[in-house]
Structures are given as C-alpha cells and as structure tokens.
CSV table of C-alpha atoms in Angstrom, one decimal:
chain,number,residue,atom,x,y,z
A,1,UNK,CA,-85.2,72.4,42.2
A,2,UNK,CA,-84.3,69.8,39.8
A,3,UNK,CA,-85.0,72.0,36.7
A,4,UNK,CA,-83.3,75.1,34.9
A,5,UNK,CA,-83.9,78.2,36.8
A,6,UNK,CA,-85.4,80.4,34.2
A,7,UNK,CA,-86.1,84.1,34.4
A,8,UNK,CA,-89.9,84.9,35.8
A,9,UNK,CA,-89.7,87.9,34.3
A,10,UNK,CA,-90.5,89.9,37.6
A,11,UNK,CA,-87.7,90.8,40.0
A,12,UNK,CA,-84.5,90.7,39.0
A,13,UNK,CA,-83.6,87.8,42.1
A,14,UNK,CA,-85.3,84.9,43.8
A,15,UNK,CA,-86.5,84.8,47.0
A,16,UNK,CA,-85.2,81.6,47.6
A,17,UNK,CA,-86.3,79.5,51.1
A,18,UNK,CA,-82.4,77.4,50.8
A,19,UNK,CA,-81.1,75.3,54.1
A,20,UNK,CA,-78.1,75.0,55.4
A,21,UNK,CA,-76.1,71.9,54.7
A,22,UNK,CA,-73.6,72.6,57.9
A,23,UNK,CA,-74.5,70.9,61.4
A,24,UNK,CA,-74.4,72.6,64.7
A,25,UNK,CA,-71.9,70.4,66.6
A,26,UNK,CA,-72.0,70.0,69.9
A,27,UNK,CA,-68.9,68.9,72.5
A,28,UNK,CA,-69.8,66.3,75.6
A,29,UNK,CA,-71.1,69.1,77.6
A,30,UNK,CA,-73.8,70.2,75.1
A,31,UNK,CA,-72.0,73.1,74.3
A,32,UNK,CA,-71.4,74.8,70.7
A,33,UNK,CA,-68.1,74.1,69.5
A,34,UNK,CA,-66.4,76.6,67.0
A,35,UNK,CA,-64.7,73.1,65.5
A,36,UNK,CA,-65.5,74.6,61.9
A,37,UNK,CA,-65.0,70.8,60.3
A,38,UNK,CA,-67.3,68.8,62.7
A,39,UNK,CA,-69.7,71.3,61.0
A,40,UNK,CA,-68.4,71.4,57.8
A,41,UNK,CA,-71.0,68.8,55.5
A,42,UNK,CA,-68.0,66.9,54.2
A,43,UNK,CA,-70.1,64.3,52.8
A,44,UNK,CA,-71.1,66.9,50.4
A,45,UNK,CA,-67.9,66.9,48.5
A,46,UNK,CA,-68.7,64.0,46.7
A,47,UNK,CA,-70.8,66.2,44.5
A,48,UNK,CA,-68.4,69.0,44.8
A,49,UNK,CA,-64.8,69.5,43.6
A,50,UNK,CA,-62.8,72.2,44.4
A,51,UNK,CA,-59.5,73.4,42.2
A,52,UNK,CA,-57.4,76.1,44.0
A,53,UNK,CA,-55.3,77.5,41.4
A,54,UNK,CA,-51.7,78.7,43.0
A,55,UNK,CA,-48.3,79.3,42.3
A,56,UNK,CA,-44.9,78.3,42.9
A,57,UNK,CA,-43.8,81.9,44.0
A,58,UNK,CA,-47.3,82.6,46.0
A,59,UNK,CA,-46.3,83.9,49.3
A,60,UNK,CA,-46.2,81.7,52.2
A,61,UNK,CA,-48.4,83.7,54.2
A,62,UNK,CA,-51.1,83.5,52.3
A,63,UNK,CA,-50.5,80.0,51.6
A,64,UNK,CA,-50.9,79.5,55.3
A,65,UNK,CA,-54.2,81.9,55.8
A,66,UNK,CA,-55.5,79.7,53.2
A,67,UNK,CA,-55.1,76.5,54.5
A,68,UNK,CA,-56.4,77.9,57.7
A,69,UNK,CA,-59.4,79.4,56.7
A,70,UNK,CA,-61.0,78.6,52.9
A,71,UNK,CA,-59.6,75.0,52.5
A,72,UNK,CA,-59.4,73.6,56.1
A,73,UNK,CA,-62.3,71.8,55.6
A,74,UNK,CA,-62.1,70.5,52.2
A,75,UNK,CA,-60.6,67.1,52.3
A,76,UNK,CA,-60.8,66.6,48.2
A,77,UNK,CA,-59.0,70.2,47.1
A,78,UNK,CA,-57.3,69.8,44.2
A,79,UNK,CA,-54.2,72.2,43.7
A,80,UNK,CA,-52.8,73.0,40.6
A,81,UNK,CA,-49.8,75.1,40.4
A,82,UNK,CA,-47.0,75.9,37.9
A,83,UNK,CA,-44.8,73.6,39.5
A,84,UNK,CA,-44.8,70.7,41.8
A,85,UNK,CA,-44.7,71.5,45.4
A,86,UNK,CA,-45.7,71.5,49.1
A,87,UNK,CA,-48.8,73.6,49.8
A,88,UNK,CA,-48.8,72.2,53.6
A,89,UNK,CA,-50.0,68.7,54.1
A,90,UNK,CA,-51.4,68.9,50.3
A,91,UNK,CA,-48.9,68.4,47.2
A,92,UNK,CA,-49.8,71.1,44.4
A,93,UNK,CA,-49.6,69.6,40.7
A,94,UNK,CA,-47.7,71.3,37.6
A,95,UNK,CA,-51.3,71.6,35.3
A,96,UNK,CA,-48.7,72.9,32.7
A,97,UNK,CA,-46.6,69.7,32.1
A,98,UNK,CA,-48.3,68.0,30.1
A,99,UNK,CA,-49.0,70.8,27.3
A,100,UNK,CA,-45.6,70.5,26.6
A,101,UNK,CA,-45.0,73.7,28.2
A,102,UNK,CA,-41.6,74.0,25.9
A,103,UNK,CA,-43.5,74.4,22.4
A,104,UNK,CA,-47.2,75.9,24.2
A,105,UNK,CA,-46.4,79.1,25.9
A,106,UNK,CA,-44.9,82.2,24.0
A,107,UNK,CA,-40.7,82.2,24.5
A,108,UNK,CA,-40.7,84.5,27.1
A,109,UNK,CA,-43.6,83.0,29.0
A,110,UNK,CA,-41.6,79.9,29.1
A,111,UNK,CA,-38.8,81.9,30.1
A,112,UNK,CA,-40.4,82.0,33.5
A,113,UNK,CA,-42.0,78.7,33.8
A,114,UNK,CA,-38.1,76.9,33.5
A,115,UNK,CA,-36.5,79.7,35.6
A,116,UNK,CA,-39.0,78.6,38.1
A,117,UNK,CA,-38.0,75.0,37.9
A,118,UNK,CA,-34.5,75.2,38.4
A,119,UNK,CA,-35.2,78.1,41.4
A,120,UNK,CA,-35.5,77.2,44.9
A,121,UNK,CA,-38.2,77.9,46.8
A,122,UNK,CA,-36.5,80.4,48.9
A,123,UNK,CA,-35.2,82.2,46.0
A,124,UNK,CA,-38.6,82.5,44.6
A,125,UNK,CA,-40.4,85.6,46.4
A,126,UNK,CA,-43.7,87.6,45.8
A,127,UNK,CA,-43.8,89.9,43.0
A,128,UNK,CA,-42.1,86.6,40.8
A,129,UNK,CA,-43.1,86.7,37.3
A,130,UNK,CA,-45.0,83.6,38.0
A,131,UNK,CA,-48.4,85.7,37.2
A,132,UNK,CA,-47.0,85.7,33.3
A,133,UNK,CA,-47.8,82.1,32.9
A,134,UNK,CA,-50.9,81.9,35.0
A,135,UNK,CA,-52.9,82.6,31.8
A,136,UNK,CA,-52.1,78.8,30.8
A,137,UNK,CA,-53.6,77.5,33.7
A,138,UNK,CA,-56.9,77.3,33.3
A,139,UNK,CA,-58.1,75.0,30.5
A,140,UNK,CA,-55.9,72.3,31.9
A,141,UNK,CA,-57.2,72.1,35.3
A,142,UNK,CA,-60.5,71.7,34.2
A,143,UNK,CA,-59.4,68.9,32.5
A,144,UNK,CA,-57.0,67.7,35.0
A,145,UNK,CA,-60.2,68.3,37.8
A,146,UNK,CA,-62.9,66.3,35.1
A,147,UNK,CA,-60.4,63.6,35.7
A,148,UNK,CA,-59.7,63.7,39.1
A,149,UNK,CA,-63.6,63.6,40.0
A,150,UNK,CA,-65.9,62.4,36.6
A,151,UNK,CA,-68.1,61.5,39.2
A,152,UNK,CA,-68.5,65.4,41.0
A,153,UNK,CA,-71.9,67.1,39.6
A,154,UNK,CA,-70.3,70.6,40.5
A,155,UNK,CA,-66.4,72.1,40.1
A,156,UNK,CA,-65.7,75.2,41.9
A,157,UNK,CA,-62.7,76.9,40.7
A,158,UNK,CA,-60.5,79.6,43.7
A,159,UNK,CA,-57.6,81.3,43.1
A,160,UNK,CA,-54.7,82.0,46.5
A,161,UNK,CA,-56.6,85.5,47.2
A,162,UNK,CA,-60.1,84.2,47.3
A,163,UNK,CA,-62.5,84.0,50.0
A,164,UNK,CA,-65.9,81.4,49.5
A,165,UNK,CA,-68.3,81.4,51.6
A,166,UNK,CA,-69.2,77.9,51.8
A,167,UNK,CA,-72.7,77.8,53.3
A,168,UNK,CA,-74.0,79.9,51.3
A,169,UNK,CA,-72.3,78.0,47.9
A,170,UNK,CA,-74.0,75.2,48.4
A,171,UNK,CA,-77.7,76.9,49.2
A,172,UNK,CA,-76.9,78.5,45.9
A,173,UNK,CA,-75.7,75.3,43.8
A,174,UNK,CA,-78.8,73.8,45.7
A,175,UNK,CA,-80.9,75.4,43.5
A,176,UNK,CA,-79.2,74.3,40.3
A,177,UNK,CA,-79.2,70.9,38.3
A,178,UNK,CA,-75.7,70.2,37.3
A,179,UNK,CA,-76.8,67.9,34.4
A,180,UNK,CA,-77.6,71.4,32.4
A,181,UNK,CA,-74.4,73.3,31.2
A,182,UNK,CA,-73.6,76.1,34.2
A,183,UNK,CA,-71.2,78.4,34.2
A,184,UNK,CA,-71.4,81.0,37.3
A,185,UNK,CA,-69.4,83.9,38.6
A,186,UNK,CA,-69.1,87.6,38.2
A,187,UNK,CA,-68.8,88.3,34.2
A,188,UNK,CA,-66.4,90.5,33.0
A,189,UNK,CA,-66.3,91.6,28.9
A,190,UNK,CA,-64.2,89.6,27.1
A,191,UNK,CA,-63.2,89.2,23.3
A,192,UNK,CA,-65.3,89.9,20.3
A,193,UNK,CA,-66.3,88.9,17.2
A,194,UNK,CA,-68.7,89.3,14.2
A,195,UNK,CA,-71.9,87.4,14.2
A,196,UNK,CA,-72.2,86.1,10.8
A,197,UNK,CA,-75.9,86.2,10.8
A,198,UNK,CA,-76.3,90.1,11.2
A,199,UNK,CA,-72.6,91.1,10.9
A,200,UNK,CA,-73.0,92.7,14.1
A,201,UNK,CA,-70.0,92.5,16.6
A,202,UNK,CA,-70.6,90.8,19.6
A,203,UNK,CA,-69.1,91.0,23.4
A,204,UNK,CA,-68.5,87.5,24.8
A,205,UNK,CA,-68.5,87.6,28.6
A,206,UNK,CA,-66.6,85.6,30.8
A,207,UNK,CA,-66.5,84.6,34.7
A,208,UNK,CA,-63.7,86.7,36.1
A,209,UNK,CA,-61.4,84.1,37.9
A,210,UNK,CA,-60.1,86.1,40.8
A,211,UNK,CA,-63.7,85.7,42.8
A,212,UNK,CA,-63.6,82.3,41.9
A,213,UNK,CA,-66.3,80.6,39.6
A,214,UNK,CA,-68.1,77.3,39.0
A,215,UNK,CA,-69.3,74.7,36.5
A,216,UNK,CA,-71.6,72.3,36.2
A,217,UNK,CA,-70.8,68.6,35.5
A,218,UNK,CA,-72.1,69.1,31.7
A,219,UNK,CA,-70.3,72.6,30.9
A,220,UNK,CA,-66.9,71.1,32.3
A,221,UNK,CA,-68.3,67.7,30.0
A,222,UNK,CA,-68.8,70.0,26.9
A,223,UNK,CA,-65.4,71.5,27.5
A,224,UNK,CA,-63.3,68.8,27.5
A,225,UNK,CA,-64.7,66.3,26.3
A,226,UNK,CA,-62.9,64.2,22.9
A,227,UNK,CA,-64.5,63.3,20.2
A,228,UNK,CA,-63.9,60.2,17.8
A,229,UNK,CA,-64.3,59.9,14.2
A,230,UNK,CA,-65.7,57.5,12.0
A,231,UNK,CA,-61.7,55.8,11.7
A,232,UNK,CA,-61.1,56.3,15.3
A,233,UNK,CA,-59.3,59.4,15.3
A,234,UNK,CA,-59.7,61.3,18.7
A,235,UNK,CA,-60.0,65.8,18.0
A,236,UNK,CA,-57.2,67.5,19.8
A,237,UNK,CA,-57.5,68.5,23.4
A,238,UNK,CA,-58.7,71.5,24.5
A,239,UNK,CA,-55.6,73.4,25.4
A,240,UNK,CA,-54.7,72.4,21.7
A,241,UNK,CA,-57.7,73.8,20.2
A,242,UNK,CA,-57.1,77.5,22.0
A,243,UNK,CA,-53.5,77.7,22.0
A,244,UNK,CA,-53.1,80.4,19.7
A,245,UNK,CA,-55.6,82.6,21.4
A,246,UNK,CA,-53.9,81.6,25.0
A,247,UNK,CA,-51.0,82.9,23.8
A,248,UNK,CA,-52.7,86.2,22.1
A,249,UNK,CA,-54.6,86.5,25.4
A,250,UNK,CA,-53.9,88.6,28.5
A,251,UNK,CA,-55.8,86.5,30.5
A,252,UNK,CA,-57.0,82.9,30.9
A,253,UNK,CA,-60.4,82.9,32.7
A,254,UNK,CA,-60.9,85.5,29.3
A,255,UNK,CA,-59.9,82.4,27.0
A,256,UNK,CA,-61.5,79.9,28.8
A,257,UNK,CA,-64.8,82.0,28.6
A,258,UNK,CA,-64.4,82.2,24.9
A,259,UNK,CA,-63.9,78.3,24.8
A,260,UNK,CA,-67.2,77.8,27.1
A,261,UNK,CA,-68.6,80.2,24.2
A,262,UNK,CA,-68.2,78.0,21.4
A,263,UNK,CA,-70.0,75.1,23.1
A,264,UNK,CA,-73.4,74.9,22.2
A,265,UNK,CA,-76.0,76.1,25.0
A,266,UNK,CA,-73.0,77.0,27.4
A,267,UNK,CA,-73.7,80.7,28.2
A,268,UNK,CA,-72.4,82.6,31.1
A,269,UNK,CA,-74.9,83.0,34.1
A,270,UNK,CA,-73.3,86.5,35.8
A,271,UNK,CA,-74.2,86.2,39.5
A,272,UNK,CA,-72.4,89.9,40.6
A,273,UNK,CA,-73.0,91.0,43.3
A,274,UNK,CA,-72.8,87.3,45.1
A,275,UNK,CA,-69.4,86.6,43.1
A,276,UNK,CA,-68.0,89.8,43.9
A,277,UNK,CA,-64.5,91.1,42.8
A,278,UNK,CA,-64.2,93.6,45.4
A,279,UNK,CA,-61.8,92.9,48.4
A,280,UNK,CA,-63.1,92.7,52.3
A,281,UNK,CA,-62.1,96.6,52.8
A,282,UNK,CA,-63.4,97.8,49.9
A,283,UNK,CA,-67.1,96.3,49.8
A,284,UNK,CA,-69.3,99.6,49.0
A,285,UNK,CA,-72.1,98.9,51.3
A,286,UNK,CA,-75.6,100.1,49.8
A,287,UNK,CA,-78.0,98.9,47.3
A,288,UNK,CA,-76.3,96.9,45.3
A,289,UNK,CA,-74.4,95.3,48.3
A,290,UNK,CA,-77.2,94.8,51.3
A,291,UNK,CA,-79.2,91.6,50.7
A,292,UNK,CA,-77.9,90.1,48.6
A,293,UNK,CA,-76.1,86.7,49.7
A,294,UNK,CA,-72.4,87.0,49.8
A,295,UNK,CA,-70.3,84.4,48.1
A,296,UNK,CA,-67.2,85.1,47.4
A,297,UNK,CA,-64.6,87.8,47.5
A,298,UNK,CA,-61.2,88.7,45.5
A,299,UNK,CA,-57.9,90.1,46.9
A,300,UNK,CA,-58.3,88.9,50.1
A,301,UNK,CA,-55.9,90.4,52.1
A,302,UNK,CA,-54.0,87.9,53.8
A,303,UNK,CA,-54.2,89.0,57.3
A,304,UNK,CA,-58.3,88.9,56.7
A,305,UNK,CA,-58.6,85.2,56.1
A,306,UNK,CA,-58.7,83.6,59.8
A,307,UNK,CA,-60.6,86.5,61.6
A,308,UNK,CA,-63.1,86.1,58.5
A,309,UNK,CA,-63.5,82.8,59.0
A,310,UNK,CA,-63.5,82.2,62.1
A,311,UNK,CA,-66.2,85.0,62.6
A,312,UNK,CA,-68.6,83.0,60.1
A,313,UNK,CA,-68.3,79.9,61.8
A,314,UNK,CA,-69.7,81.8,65.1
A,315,UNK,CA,-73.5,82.0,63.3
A,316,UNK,CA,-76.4,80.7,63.6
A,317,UNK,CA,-76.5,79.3,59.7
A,318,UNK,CA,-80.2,77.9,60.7
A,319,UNK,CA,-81.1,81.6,60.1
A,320,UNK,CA,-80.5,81.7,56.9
A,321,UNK,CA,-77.9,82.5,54.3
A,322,UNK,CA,-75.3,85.5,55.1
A,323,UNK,CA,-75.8,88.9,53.5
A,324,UNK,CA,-73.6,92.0,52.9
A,325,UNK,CA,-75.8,93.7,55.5
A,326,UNK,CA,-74.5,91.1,58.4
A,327,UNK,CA,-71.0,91.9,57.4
A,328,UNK,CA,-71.2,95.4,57.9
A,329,UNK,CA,-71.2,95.2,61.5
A,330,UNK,CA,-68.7,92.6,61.9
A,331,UNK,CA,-66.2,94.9,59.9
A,332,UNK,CA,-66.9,98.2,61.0
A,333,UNK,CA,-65.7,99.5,64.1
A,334,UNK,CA,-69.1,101.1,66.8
A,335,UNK,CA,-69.8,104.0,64.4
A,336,UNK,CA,-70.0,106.4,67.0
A,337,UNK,CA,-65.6,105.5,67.9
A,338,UNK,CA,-62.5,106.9,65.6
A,339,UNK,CA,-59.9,104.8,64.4
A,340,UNK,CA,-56.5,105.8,64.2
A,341,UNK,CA,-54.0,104.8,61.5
A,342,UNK,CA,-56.7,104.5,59.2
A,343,UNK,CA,-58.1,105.7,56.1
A,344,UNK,CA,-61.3,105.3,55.3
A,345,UNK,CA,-61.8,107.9,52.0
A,346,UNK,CA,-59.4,106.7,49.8
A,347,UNK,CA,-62.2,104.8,47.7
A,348,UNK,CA,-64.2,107.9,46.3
A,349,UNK,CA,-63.1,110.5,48.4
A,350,UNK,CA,-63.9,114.4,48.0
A,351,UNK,CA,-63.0,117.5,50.0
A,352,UNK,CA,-64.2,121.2,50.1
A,353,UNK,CA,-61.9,123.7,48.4
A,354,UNK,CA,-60.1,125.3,51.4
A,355,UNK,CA,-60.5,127.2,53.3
A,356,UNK,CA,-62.9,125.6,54.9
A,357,UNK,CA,-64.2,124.8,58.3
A,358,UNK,CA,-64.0,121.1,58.0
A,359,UNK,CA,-60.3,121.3,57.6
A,360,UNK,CA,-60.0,122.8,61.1
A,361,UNK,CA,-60.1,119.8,63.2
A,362,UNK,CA,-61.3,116.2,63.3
A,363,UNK,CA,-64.0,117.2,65.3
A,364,UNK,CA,-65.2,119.7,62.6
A,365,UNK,CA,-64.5,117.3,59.8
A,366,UNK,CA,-67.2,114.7,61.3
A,367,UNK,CA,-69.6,117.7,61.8
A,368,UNK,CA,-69.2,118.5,58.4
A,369,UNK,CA,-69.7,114.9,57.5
A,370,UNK,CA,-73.0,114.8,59.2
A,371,UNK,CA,-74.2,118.0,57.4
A,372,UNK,CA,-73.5,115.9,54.1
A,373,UNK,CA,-75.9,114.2,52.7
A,374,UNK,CA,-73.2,112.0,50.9
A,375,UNK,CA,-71.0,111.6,53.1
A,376,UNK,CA,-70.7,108.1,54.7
A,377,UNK,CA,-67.2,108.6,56.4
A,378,UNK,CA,-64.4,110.6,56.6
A,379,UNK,CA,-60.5,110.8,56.8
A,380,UNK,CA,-58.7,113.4,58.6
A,381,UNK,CA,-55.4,113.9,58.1
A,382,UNK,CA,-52.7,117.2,57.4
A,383,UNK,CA,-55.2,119.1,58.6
A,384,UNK,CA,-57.7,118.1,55.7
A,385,UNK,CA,-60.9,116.5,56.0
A,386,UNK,CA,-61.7,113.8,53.1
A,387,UNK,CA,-65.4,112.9,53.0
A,388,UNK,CA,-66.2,109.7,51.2
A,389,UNK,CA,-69.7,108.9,49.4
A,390,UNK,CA,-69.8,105.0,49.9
A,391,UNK,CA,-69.7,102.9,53.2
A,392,UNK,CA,-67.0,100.6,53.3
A,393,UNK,CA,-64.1,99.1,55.7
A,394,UNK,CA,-61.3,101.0,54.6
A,395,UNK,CA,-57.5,100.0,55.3
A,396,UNK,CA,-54.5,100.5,58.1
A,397,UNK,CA,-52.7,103.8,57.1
A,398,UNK,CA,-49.7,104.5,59.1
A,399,UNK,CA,-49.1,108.3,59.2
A,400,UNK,CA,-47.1,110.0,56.8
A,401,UNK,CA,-46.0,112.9,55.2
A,402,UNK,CA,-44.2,116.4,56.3
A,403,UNK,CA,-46.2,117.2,59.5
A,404,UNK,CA,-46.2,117.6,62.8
A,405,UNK,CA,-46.9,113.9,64.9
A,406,UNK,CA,-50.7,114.3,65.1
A,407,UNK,CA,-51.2,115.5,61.5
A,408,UNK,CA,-49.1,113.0,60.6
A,409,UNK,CA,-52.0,110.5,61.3
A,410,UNK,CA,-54.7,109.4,59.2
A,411,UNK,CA,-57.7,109.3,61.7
A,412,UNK,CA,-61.0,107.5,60.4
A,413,UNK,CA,-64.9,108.1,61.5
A,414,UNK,CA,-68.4,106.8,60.9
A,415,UNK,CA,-71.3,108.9,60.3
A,416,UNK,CA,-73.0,106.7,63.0
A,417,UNK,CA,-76.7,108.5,62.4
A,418,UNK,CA,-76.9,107.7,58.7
A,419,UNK,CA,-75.4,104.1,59.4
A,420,UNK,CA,-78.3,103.7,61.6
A,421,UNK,CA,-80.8,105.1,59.0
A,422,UNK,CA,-79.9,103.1,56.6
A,423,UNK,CA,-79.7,99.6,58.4
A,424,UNK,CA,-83.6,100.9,59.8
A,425,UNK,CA,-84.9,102.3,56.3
A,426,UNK,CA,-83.7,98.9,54.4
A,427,UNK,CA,-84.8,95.6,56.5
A,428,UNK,CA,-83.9,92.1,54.4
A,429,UNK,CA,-85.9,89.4,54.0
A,430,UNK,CA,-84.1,86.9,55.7
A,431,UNK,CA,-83.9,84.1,53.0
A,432,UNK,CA,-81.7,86.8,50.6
A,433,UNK,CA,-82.0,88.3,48.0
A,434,UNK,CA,-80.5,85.5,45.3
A,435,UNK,CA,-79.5,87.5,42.0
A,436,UNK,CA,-80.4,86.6,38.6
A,437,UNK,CA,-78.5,85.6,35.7
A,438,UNK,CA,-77.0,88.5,34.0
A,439,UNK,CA,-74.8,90.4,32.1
A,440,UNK,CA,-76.6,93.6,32.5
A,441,UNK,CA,-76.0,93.6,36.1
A,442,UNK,CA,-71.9,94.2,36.3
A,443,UNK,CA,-69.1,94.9,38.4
C-alpha cells in the first residue's frame, strides 16, 4: 500500500485482496512437488530478518521439529541463545555477552547463565533454569539483528515453540510500509504509570513474545539507535538504559514493550487473533477464530511442527491466504468417528450433576451432546460424560485412574451436525478477514 494503514472507521478488519509470494514448483514431469524451499520466495528475505530466540538447555526435539518445519526455508535466520552452540547446521550466538552479563543480570540470574557455561550439553535437560535469564534476551537481539541486517525493512522475532505461517506473513507485512515505526503481535497488558498531563494511570501494552512479533525497520531504528552530543559523546545503549527495569521485570517482551513505549510515535498495533497465543490443540474455533488469517501460534507442541508444515505446503496458496476455518478440518478427526485416548473437554468442560443419563454410556453421552445447544464435544471417561462449549483439537490422554480397562479410557467425539451448521451458516470471504490494530480486541 505504500502508506500507513489507518482505521476507516467501519469494520473492525480489512478485506484485503494480498498475493502470495510462494511459487508452485514443478518437477521435470510437470508434476507438483511438495519441495517446500523451491517454493519458498527466498529472495524475499532480503527485506525480512528473522531472530529465533533459543536456549542452551531447549530440548533437542524441538530443536529438530524446528529446523524441519518453521526455519527450513530461511537461509538468513539469526539465532540468539544464552550461550554459544550448535542448533544443527546453524551456530546460535550468546546475545548476553556483551552486556557484561556478570554486573547486568540480578546474582541469582547470573547464577544460571555461568552454571550453563561450564555445563555440558548433555547435562543440561528441559526444565533447566535457563527460562530465568530469558528475560535479558530481548533488547539485545534487536540490536544484534539491526546489525546483522541494517539493510532488512522488516524483523520478525520467534521463540523455539512458535509456529509462523509464512505465506500469510508476508501478505500481511505486504500491506505495511516499514519506513513508519511498526510494532505487531498479540498485546498483552504490561506496566503502568501516571500520565503527567491528567495524573491518570495508564496500561502500556506490549507484543507478547511467545507467538512471535515483528518490527518495522524504523521502530527497531528508534530502538536502538545512539545518539551523539554536541562533544561527541555517544547515550548508552539500550540494554543500559532499561537495566534496572530488566532486572525488576518478570518478563522481557514486557520491558521491551515499555522501551518501544518511550519512543516517540512507536505504539503497539495488536493483531490477535492472527498473532495468536493459543497452541494447535487448543484453538477455540468460532467467531473470533474462523476468518480470520492465521499467523502464528505459541506452545507448539513439538510432535505438531512437521505434520503442520508439511500439511500447509500441500495448498493451493493462489487461493488465498489460510484461515482458522481451513484448519479445522485438517485437525479434527471426520466428526461423525470417536477417538480413543483422547480428551477433548478439558478446555471448558461441564457435566450434569449425576445421576444422569449421559453418564450411562458413550453412546448416551454424545446424545446428550447433541440435545445441547452448547455442547461442541464431549469426553467420556469413568463412566462420566464431560460436554465442552468450544470446538477445538484437544490432546492424547492415555487412560487412567481406578477403573475397569474400558473406563479407564478417555474416549473423544464430535457433534458432527453442529460442526456442519456452523461451517454452512458462516461462509468466508476468501481474501480473510485481516484484523485491525487494537488493544480492545485481546487474548
């Protein structure tokens, strides 16, 4: 578009007509090829840099679902780590060396950080108190990625458990103009403080970091940028100038928000639902989730990374962007099968008081189900029939608990008749819904 998007004051989205940047390769025979990276626009990562934040003690699984999936295809990644190490073919930086980690970090932070440097890899294992120091993380690699690439107009910023949907990223940043100060993702509430104009305290919001967010070339500019006196003298970098709130802090994508804050004209642009921190299996299909484009997602589960993938490079991206709606088929099982070793009403599950006749069987738990005009899908197991009020995956339950073998078993189903309903009653217009800048519209 070439100019700032601005608010029409009508819907609260765009219906954008975006294109995709990806090709449809073809192998000798003429045939589509599910090669992801002879698709992949490659080229297009001159303009965009991506920084996936890790950590020494990250599991190696998801390291490897990772590099399989999310980053195969990006040749530039930058990985910044508390340490230096192997992340596959790729060598992940130590973004906290220069800060001098010894004198930045609070004395038990610090703690961690050197216990990690004199620790093996094999003797560092998930569940490592490596997540105590990830707060410092992110003010330096936004200045360590402004280094890497002055040059990029976009930085998109992933953590080890997110998923990005590239396509429909760069349809999205399509519609941007990097040379004005963006800074997108889902907001969270962060700190406040007391505007001095009206005394009135005020909520600054910040891009939560676990569904990944982005800036433009001119917020990451106004960031870090150093300024010079009149003798010369250069102003502190930026991890100096918010070292006492980093350490205060719980969280850095909170600081770093706070920091974007204080920049003139650099103000959050919230785009949840698109930036989404929900994980695959817990997506709550429905209004909020159905057309709009799907962006990113947050604690991936490892074992979902490749299928995911590999599923989205099997579209047709000439047909425009991919919503929540063309997800729900790909992760629900045929609504009219069960699914054992599953629970599928843990999320906002509800029962009737016993007794009851949907505790009798399965059978009489999905009738039940049906008769409910809330109920989505249900969970039988014990001999108890959990009804659940939102449409989502769910997750693998393996059976438990002081029964017999079958009510042991946590046995899943799909009201298949609302399912269909719904998907009927609530058609998308193909180009997506695009959300709004907001911090009204939350997680």
């Amino acid at each position: 578009m070439g100019e700032e998007v601005e608010d029409d004051g009508l819907e609260d989205y765009w219906l954008w007509e975006t294109q995709t940047l990806f090709g449809r390769h073809r192998n000798a025979t003429g045939n589509l090829t599910l090669d992801a990276c002879a698709d992949f626009p490659t080229q297009h990562l001159k303009r965009v840099q991506v920084v996936l934040k890790v950590g020494a003690a990250d599991d190696a699984a998801r390291t490897e679902a990772q590099l399989n999936s999310v980053i195969k295809c990006i040749s530039n990644v930058l990985i910044v780590s508390d340490d230096d190490h192997a992340y596959g073919p790729y060598q992940a930086h130590d973004v906290l060396a220069s800060l001098p980690p010894d004198s930045y970090m609070n004395p038990g932070d610090y703690a961690v950080y050197n216990k990690q440097k004199n620790s093996s890899h094999e003797e560092l294992v998930q569940g490592h108190d490596g997540w105590k120091i990830d707060k410092y993380k992110f003010l330096p690699e936004i200045e360590q990625a402004r280094e890497v690439a002055p040059q990029a107009e976009w930085y998109v910023f992933l953590e080890s458990d997110t998923y990005i949907f590239w396509d429909n990223l760069f349809r999205l940043l399509g519609q941007y103009n990097s040379s004005l100060p963006w800074y997108m993702g889902s907001p969270s509430p962060g700190k406040e403080y007391k505007d001095k104009r009206d005394g009135h305290k005020k909520k600054v919001w910040f891009a939560n970091g676990g569904p990944g967010f982005v800036l433009s070339s001119a917020a990451a500019e106004a960031l870090v940028h150093l300024e010079r006196n009149k003798i010369g003298m250069q102003s502190p970098r930026i991890t100096d100038q918010y070292k006492r709130q980093i350490r205060e802090d719980c969280c850095g994508d909170s600081i770093l928000g706070w920091a974007l804050h204080d920049k003139p004209d650099v103000h959050i642009t919230g785009l949840w639902p698109m930036f989404t921190p929900h994980p695959l299996h817990d997506i709550p299909f429905g209004q909020k989730y159905w057309c709009e484009p799907v962006i990113s997602l947050h604690k991936t589960a490892t074992e979902d990374f490749v299928p995911l993938w590999e599923w989205e490079q099997s579209r047709d991206r000439t047909k425009g962007p991919l919503l929540y709606s063309h997800l729900l088929p790909h992760l629900l099982p045929s609504p009219s099968d069960t699914r054992e070793n599953w629970d599928a009403a843990y999320q906002s599950g509800y029962n009737y008081r016993s007794p009851h006749a949907a505790h009798d069987s399965l059978a009489s738990c999905a009738d039940a189900c049906a008769a409910d005009a809330d109920c989505w899908q249900y969970t039988y197991h014990a001999a108890h029939c959990w009804m659940s009020r939102d449409l989502f995956r769910g997750h693998a339950k393996q059976p438990d608990g002081a029964h017999d073998e079958e009510g042991r078993k946590y046995v899943s189903g799909w009201d298949e008749v609302k399912i269909a309903n719904w998907t009927r009653g609530n058609e998308c217009e193909e180009q997506g819904r695009w959300v709004k800048g907001s911090t009204v519209r939350i997680f």
